[in-house]
Every structure is written in C-alpha cells, then in structure tokens.
Amino acid sequence: MYFSRIFTTRRLVCKKIYTMEVGRVCALAFVACLILLIDAKVIQVTDENWGVIEEGEWMLKFYAPWCPACKAIAPVWTEFSLEDKNLGIQVGEIDVSASPGLSGRFLVTSLPTFYHVRNGEFRVYTGSRNKEDFVGYIAHKRYTELEPVSSWKAPNSIIMSAVSLVFQLSMKVRHFHLVMTTEYGFPAWSVYGFFALCTVAMGLILGMILVFITDYICPTRQPTRPVEDGRSSEDKPEEAPITSEKEEEEETQDEPTPPVDETTDQSGHTLLRKRKTETDTANDEN
C-alpha cells in the first residue's frame, strides 16, 4: 500500500513535469515563429504596385493559396527573405488568384514559379528550391549564366501588357458569371447567351471603327466624268489618228520625190548659171 502510493505520486510528478516541458517547448516554438514572421520581409506584389520591381534587384515567387507545392515552399521562402539585407535584394511574392494580370504578364504556366529581376532584366529561376541555392544564386551571381527574357516577351513590353489586360478581362467575366448564376439565380445558358450577344456587338463596333479609320487614311476617289457641251457624238469633230514618229518616217520614205525643175530649183544654182552665161555673152559682143 505504501509503495503503491509512492509510485502513483512519482507518476503524477513525472506527468506534470512532462506537461510543463512540452508547454515550454511549444511556447518557445511559438515565440520563434512569431519572431520569424515579424522579421520576414516578403513583399506582396499586385497588379497595382508591380512597377516597383523594375528598380533594383528582386526575387519573386508566384504562388496560389490552393497549391500544395506552394505551401511546402513557403517556410523556405520566408527564411530566404531574412537574407535580403545581406544580399542587397528584395524578396516578393505574387498571388496569381488575386493578381491574374501578372500571371499573364509573366507567362506563368506552373506553380510555384520564381523570377529574378535586376534593373529591368527578367530571368526565370530554374535551380533547386532550398535556401542555400537561393542565396548562392544571388551571392555568386549565377544569373549571369542565363539569358534574360527577350524584349518582346518581357513583362513590361506592349505585347505582354495586352496579354495582361486579356487575363484581367477573363477573370472579370468569370466573376460576373459566378455572381449572375449564384447570387441572382440566372440560368447558365442565359448568361452564355448574353456573352455571345456582347461578343457580336463588340465585333460590329470594332469593324465599323476600322472602316472609318481606313476611309480617313485612304479615302476613295470619285471617277472623273467628261464635261458634256450639249453636242451629240455625231457633231463632235473627229479626232485624228495618233501615229508614231516611226510610222511617219516610213510613209515619207515611200512617197515618190517629184522632179526638180531647173527654173524652180530650190537651191537656185541653175538660175545663177543661166544668168552668168547671158552676162558672159553680152560682154563678148561688146
């Protein structure tokens, strides 16, 4: 009886000590996580403020809240953000579900996707996904071994800006569809029919705008008509046929040359000769 009480008391004491130690460990872990979250400097980049990444050096992560791989890499990315001062960079992340325009602007096709940005040059990070490799990529300047994204595919190009607008429009259309079908109770076919009518109307409007622009730049010329002077076609003078110079020369060569009259010689040599003969005869007689 005595020994059983001692054993029971010892077991209760050990259990209490174990509970206290577990609670202390959990408290320390909570404090460590809280400090880590406070010191973490992961910047949220959105469609509105994404222009800040064009200045300086950045490491970006594209993720989605529903992505399991993104959830697994989140602690590593948070630890990597603590090295921003040592590396002289800024660490950011982009939620593609909240900023669909950026997913189209950067052509994100898989999650998570990592980008390195330095002074307006964009490179896709394809290395290992641990803290040491992230740090080494920046510290040893391994990004110099990779070619930056071409100018026409760069997120700040005109083409990718248009793609971003298309992605944003698609998300707004999707949100409109969900609101009309869930909140207002419209059938899905009616919403699709409304989208079809809007598409046709938009095509007609754009076509008219293009026609107006084309007519303004290249206006059509009206055909010129001859002025009628009140005369019929029979009263109009006949036009002389147009012949080339070569044909005129051939016709001239074919015509026979008339005999030259000595009295009417164009050069006047025969008349002079007759007058000289008469003068010589008169002198001899004298």
Tab-separated table of C-alpha atoms in Angstrom:
chain	number	residue	atom	x	y	z
A	1	MET	CA	0.000	0.000	0.000
A	2	TYR	CA	2.769	2.377	0.935
A	3	PHE	CA	4.763	1.563	-2.187
A	4	SER	CA	1.766	1.979	-4.432
A	5	ARG	CA	1.196	5.492	-3.128
A	6	ILE	CA	4.826	6.388	-3.745
A	7	PHE	CA	4.634	5.002	-7.291
A	8	THR	CA	1.413	6.895	-8.006
A	9	THR	CA	2.854	10.142	-6.645
A	10	ARG	CA	6.011	9.765	-8.703
A	11	ARG	CA	3.985	9.094	-11.836
A	12	LEU	CA	1.889	12.197	-11.290
A	13	VAL	CA	5.006	14.291	-10.740
A	14	CYS	CA	6.642	12.957	-13.909
A	15	LYS	CA	3.488	13.600	-15.880
A	16	LYS	CA	3.313	17.178	-14.605
A	17	ILE	CA	6.972	17.771	-15.411
A	18	TYR	CA	6.475	16.326	-18.891
A	19	THR	CA	3.452	18.545	-19.439
A	20	MET	CA	5.410	21.593	-18.305
A	21	GLU	CA	8.314	20.772	-20.635
A	22	VAL	CA	6.017	20.233	-23.590
A	23	GLY	CA	4.303	23.513	-22.876
A	24	ARG	CA	7.632	25.295	-22.620
A	25	VAL	CA	8.811	23.833	-25.919
A	26	CYS	CA	5.584	24.850	-27.630
A	27	ALA	CA	5.862	28.344	-26.165
A	28	LEU	CA	9.443	28.668	-27.422
A	29	ALA	CA	8.443	27.408	-30.851
A	30	PHE	CA	5.565	29.882	-30.980
A	31	VAL	CA	7.851	32.741	-29.989
A	32	ALA	CA	10.407	31.681	-32.611
A	33	CYS	CA	7.746	31.563	-35.328
A	34	LEU	CA	6.424	34.924	-34.225
A	35	ILE	CA	9.899	36.466	-34.394
A	36	LEU	CA	10.452	34.876	-37.792
A	37	LEU	CA	7.200	36.298	-39.107
A	38	ILE	CA	7.991	39.737	-37.730
A	39	ASP	CA	11.490	39.770	-39.237
A	40	ALA	CA	10.315	38.317	-42.545
A	41	LYS	CA	10.211	40.923	-45.274
A	42	VAL	CA	8.333	39.218	-48.074
A	43	ILE	CA	6.679	41.998	-50.087
A	44	GLN	CA	3.275	41.352	-51.617
A	45	VAL	CA	3.324	42.411	-55.284
A	46	THR	CA	-0.002	43.037	-57.033
A	47	ASP	CA	-1.329	44.366	-60.333
A	48	GLU	CA	-1.330	47.870	-58.877
A	49	ASN	CA	2.229	48.101	-57.498
A	50	TRP	CA	4.167	45.702	-59.705
A	51	GLY	CA	6.127	48.571	-61.261
A	52	VAL	CA	8.375	48.746	-58.179
A	53	ILE	CA	10.196	45.583	-59.227
A	54	GLU	CA	11.695	47.330	-62.276
A	55	GLU	CA	14.116	49.157	-59.974
A	56	GLY	CA	16.801	47.355	-58.019
A	57	GLU	CA	17.180	43.587	-57.644
A	58	TRP	CA	14.313	41.271	-56.785
A	59	MET	CA	13.481	37.613	-56.297
A	60	LEU	CA	9.817	36.854	-56.968
A	61	LYS	CA	7.655	33.835	-56.244
A	62	PHE	CA	4.342	33.161	-57.976
A	63	TYR	CA	2.012	31.043	-55.873
A	64	ALA	CA	-1.627	30.239	-55.185
A	65	PRO	CA	-3.236	29.507	-51.805
A	66	TRP	CA	-4.643	26.185	-53.048
A	67	CYS	CA	-1.296	24.918	-54.424
A	68	PRO	CA	0.296	22.154	-52.243
A	69	ALA	CA	3.803	22.746	-53.624
A	70	CYS	CA	3.479	26.462	-52.843
A	71	LYS	CA	2.509	25.670	-49.256
A	72	ALA	CA	5.543	23.393	-48.896
A	73	ILE	CA	7.979	26.028	-50.171
A	74	ALA	CA	6.509	28.864	-48.076
A	75	PRO	CA	8.754	28.375	-44.972
A	76	VAL	CA	11.880	28.198	-47.155
A	77	TRP	CA	10.894	31.402	-48.946
A	78	THR	CA	10.284	33.130	-45.612
A	79	GLU	CA	13.730	32.122	-44.339
A	80	PHE	CA	15.291	33.290	-47.587
A	81	SER	CA	13.646	36.696	-47.171
A	82	LEU	CA	15.678	37.195	-43.971
A	83	GLU	CA	18.843	37.376	-46.099
A	84	ASP	CA	17.640	40.358	-48.115
A	85	LYS	CA	19.924	42.853	-46.356
A	86	ASN	CA	22.993	40.635	-46.647
A	87	LEU	CA	22.362	40.058	-50.350
A	88	GLY	CA	21.178	43.578	-51.125
A	89	ILE	CA	17.933	42.416	-52.729
A	90	GLN	CA	14.211	42.489	-52.094
A	91	VAL	CA	12.056	39.380	-51.862
A	92	GLY	CA	8.477	39.422	-53.069
A	93	GLU	CA	5.637	37.058	-53.832
A	94	ILE	CA	2.592	37.247	-56.098
A	95	ASP	CA	-0.736	35.544	-55.549
A	96	VAL	CA	-1.922	34.646	-59.045
A	97	SER	CA	-5.505	34.172	-57.869
A	98	ALA	CA	-5.613	37.759	-56.612
A	99	SER	CA	-3.465	39.244	-59.415
A	100	PRO	CA	-4.309	37.348	-62.625
A	101	GLY	CA	-2.885	40.122	-64.774
A	102	LEU	CA	0.628	39.427	-63.507
A	103	SER	CA	0.328	35.713	-64.230
A	104	GLY	CA	-0.399	36.607	-67.858
A	105	ARG	CA	2.238	39.341	-67.958
A	106	PHE	CA	4.947	36.903	-66.773
A	107	LEU	CA	3.532	33.895	-68.714
A	108	VAL	CA	3.238	31.758	-65.587
A	109	THR	CA	2.246	28.218	-66.606
A	110	SER	CA	3.160	26.285	-63.437
A	111	LEU	CA	3.245	26.929	-59.699
A	112	PRO	CA	5.347	27.860	-57.925
A	113	THR	CA	7.357	29.903	-60.440
A	114	PHE	CA	10.388	32.005	-59.499
A	115	TYR	CA	11.744	35.077	-61.267
A	116	HIS	CA	14.933	37.084	-60.806
A	117	VAL	CA	14.673	40.761	-61.740
A	118	ARG	CA	17.648	43.105	-61.919
A	119	ASN	CA	17.379	46.646	-63.309
A	120	GLY	CA	14.549	45.777	-65.670
A	121	GLU	CA	16.041	42.429	-66.855
A	122	PHE	CA	13.855	39.388	-66.176
A	123	ARG	CA	15.162	35.824	-65.788
A	124	VAL	CA	13.340	32.637	-64.851
A	125	TYR	CA	14.925	30.820	-61.901
A	126	THR	CA	15.137	27.085	-62.600
A	127	GLY	CA	17.506	25.955	-59.818
A	128	SER	CA	16.848	23.974	-56.661
A	129	ARG	CA	14.240	25.213	-54.249
A	130	ASN	CA	16.108	25.491	-50.967
A	131	LYS	CA	17.501	28.415	-49.047
A	132	GLU	CA	21.166	27.699	-49.816
A	133	ASP	CA	20.592	27.588	-53.560
A	134	PHE	CA	18.534	30.780	-53.492
A	135	VAL	CA	21.305	32.549	-51.567
A	136	GLY	CA	24.052	31.157	-53.824
A	137	TYR	CA	22.171	32.195	-56.941
A	138	ILE	CA	22.383	35.821	-55.811
A	139	ALA	CA	25.695	35.796	-53.924
A	140	HIS	CA	27.692	34.080	-56.699
A	141	LYS	CA	25.814	35.873	-59.490
A	142	ARG	CA	24.772	32.682	-61.210
A	143	TYR	CA	22.074	34.604	-63.030
A	144	THR	CA	24.764	35.922	-65.388
A	145	GLU	CA	24.939	32.432	-66.911
A	146	LEU	CA	21.327	32.703	-68.069
A	147	GLU	CA	19.961	34.794	-70.906
A	148	PRO	CA	17.299	37.328	-69.894
A	149	VAL	CA	13.812	37.140	-71.295
A	150	SER	CA	13.630	38.593	-74.813
A	151	SER	CA	12.375	42.142	-75.178
A	152	TRP	CA	9.068	41.214	-76.831
A	153	LYS	CA	8.291	38.694	-74.049
A	154	ALA	CA	9.414	40.987	-71.232
A	155	PRO	CA	6.623	41.755	-68.731
A	156	ASN	CA	6.974	45.495	-69.377
A	157	SER	CA	6.575	45.177	-73.170
A	158	ILE	CA	3.479	46.305	-75.068
A	159	ILE	CA	2.592	42.745	-76.114
A	160	MET	CA	2.646	41.375	-72.578
A	161	SER	CA	0.702	44.391	-71.343
A	162	ALA	CA	-2.038	43.438	-73.809
A	163	VAL	CA	-1.902	39.826	-72.587
A	164	SER	CA	-2.249	41.102	-69.018
A	165	LEU	CA	-5.389	43.012	-69.957
A	166	VAL	CA	-6.847	39.882	-71.553
A	167	PHE	CA	-6.208	37.877	-68.354
A	168	GLN	CA	-7.800	40.570	-66.214
A	169	LEU	CA	-10.816	40.729	-68.506
A	170	SER	CA	-11.227	36.943	-68.407
A	171	MET	CA	-11.225	36.961	-64.599
A	172	LYS	CA	-13.823	39.744	-64.528
A	173	VAL	CA	-16.020	37.785	-66.931
A	174	ARG	CA	-15.675	34.706	-64.738
A	175	HIS	CA	-16.570	36.698	-61.632
A	176	PHE	CA	-19.586	38.185	-63.423
A	177	HIS	CA	-20.743	34.696	-64.420
A	178	LEU	CA	-20.487	33.448	-60.841
A	179	VAL	CA	-22.378	36.440	-59.465
A	180	MET	CA	-25.194	36.139	-62.019
A	181	THR	CA	-25.633	32.390	-61.520
A	182	THR	CA	-25.168	32.122	-57.736
A	183	GLU	CA	-26.420	35.394	-56.273
A	184	TYR	CA	-29.112	36.352	-58.782
A	185	GLY	CA	-30.138	32.859	-59.850
A	186	PHE	CA	-29.930	33.295	-63.620
A	187	PRO	CA	-29.556	30.056	-65.598
A	188	ALA	CA	-26.141	29.435	-67.085
A	189	TRP	CA	-27.420	29.359	-70.691
A	190	SER	CA	-28.849	32.885	-70.350
A	191	VAL	CA	-25.505	34.215	-69.142
A	192	TYR	CA	-23.714	32.486	-72.027
A	193	GLY	CA	-26.237	33.972	-74.466
A	194	PHE	CA	-25.601	37.422	-73.049
A	195	PHE	CA	-21.848	36.901	-73.547
A	196	ALA	CA	-22.478	35.835	-77.164
A	197	LEU	CA	-24.538	38.951	-77.908
A	198	CYS	CA	-21.874	41.154	-76.340
A	199	THR	CA	-19.215	39.447	-78.451
A	200	VAL	CA	-21.153	40.011	-81.690
A	201	ALA	CA	-21.893	43.636	-80.802
A	202	MET	CA	-18.266	44.276	-79.935
A	203	GLY	CA	-17.169	42.775	-83.261
A	204	LEU	CA	-19.557	45.016	-85.192
A	205	ILE	CA	-18.398	48.113	-83.338
A	206	LEU	CA	-14.736	47.322	-83.891
A	207	GLY	CA	-15.405	46.626	-87.577
A	208	MET	CA	-17.094	49.981	-88.025
A	209	ILE	CA	-14.234	51.743	-86.286
A	210	LEU	CA	-11.719	50.055	-88.582
A	211	VAL	CA	-13.753	51.030	-91.665
A	212	PHE	CA	-13.887	54.663	-90.552
A	213	ILE	CA	-10.156	54.726	-89.894
A	214	THR	CA	-9.416	53.151	-93.288
A	215	ASP	CA	-11.647	55.637	-95.125
A	216	TYR	CA	-10.000	58.512	-93.303
A	217	ILE	CA	-6.457	57.367	-94.092
A	218	CYS	CA	-7.133	56.155	-97.650
A	219	PRO	CA	-10.256	57.911	-98.951
A	220	THR	CA	-11.868	56.518	-102.109
A	221	ARG	CA	-11.529	58.677	-105.251
A	222	GLN	CA	-14.611	59.517	-107.342
A	223	PRO	CA	-14.253	58.692	-111.092
A	224	THR	CA	-13.867	61.805	-113.273
A	225	ARG	CA	-16.577	62.257	-115.977
A	226	PRO	CA	-16.101	64.345	-119.194
A	227	VAL	CA	-18.000	67.624	-119.320
A	228	GLU	CA	-20.916	67.421	-121.748
A	229	ASP	CA	-21.158	70.507	-124.056
A	230	GLY	CA	-24.596	69.702	-125.431
A	231	ARG	CA	-23.367	68.301	-128.759
A	232	SER	CA	-24.123	64.834	-129.910
A	233	SER	CA	-21.468	62.317	-130.740
A	234	GLU	CA	-22.077	62.869	-134.474
A	235	ASP	CA	-21.428	66.650	-134.196
A	236	LYS	CA	-18.161	66.196	-132.353
A	237	PRO	CA	-15.070	66.638	-134.563
A	238	GLU	CA	-13.318	63.505	-135.470
A	239	GLU	CA	-10.013	63.042	-133.788
A	240	ALA	CA	-7.003	62.498	-135.970
A	241	PRO	CA	-5.475	59.111	-135.550
A	242	ILE	CA	-2.330	59.119	-133.490
A	243	THR	CA	0.645	57.753	-135.352
A	244	SER	CA	4.121	57.285	-134.121
A	245	GLU	CA	7.153	59.094	-135.482
A	246	LYS	CA	8.496	55.877	-136.919
A	247	GLU	CA	5.365	55.281	-138.985
A	248	GLU	CA	5.505	58.867	-140.290
A	249	GLU	CA	9.125	58.409	-141.391
A	250	GLU	CA	8.243	55.200	-143.243
A	251	GLU	CA	5.362	56.910	-145.082
A	252	THR	CA	7.654	59.788	-146.085
A	253	GLN	CA	10.248	57.396	-147.487
A	254	ASP	CA	7.620	55.533	-149.507
A	255	GLU	CA	6.314	58.690	-151.270
A	256	PRO	CA	7.987	59.397	-154.750
A	257	THR	CA	10.110	62.522	-154.946
A	258	PRO	CA	8.856	64.958	-157.678
A	259	PRO	CA	11.276	66.009	-160.463
A	260	VAL	CA	13.112	69.201	-159.784
A	261	ASP	CA	12.512	71.984	-162.306
A	262	GLU	CA	15.666	73.772	-163.251
A	263	THR	CA	13.894	77.076	-163.306
A	264	THR	CA	12.429	76.446	-159.878
A	265	ASP	CA	15.445	74.784	-158.259
A	266	GLN	CA	15.233	75.229	-154.504
A	267	SER	CA	18.970	75.785	-154.220
A	268	GLY	CA	18.933	78.391	-157.037
A	269	HIS	CA	22.139	77.022	-158.663
A	270	THR	CA	20.589	76.579	-162.204
A	271	LEU	CA	19.205	80.120	-162.376
A	272	LEU	CA	22.565	81.569	-161.373
A	273	ARG	CA	24.323	79.536	-164.029
A	274	LYS	CA	21.946	80.822	-166.775
A	275	ARG	CA	22.394	84.417	-165.683
A	276	LYS	CA	26.165	84.058	-165.695
A	277	THR	CA	26.113	82.616	-169.232
A	278	GLU	CA	23.972	85.523	-170.508
A	279	THR	CA	26.300	88.061	-168.878
A	280	ASP	CA	29.382	86.471	-170.439
A	281	THR	CA	27.738	86.532	-173.919
A	282	ALA	CA	26.850	90.219	-173.621
A	283	ASN	CA	30.416	91.094	-172.601
A	284	ASP	CA	31.849	89.233	-175.641
A	285	GLU	CA	29.612	91.095	-178.066
A	286	ASN	CA	30.716	94.391	-176.682
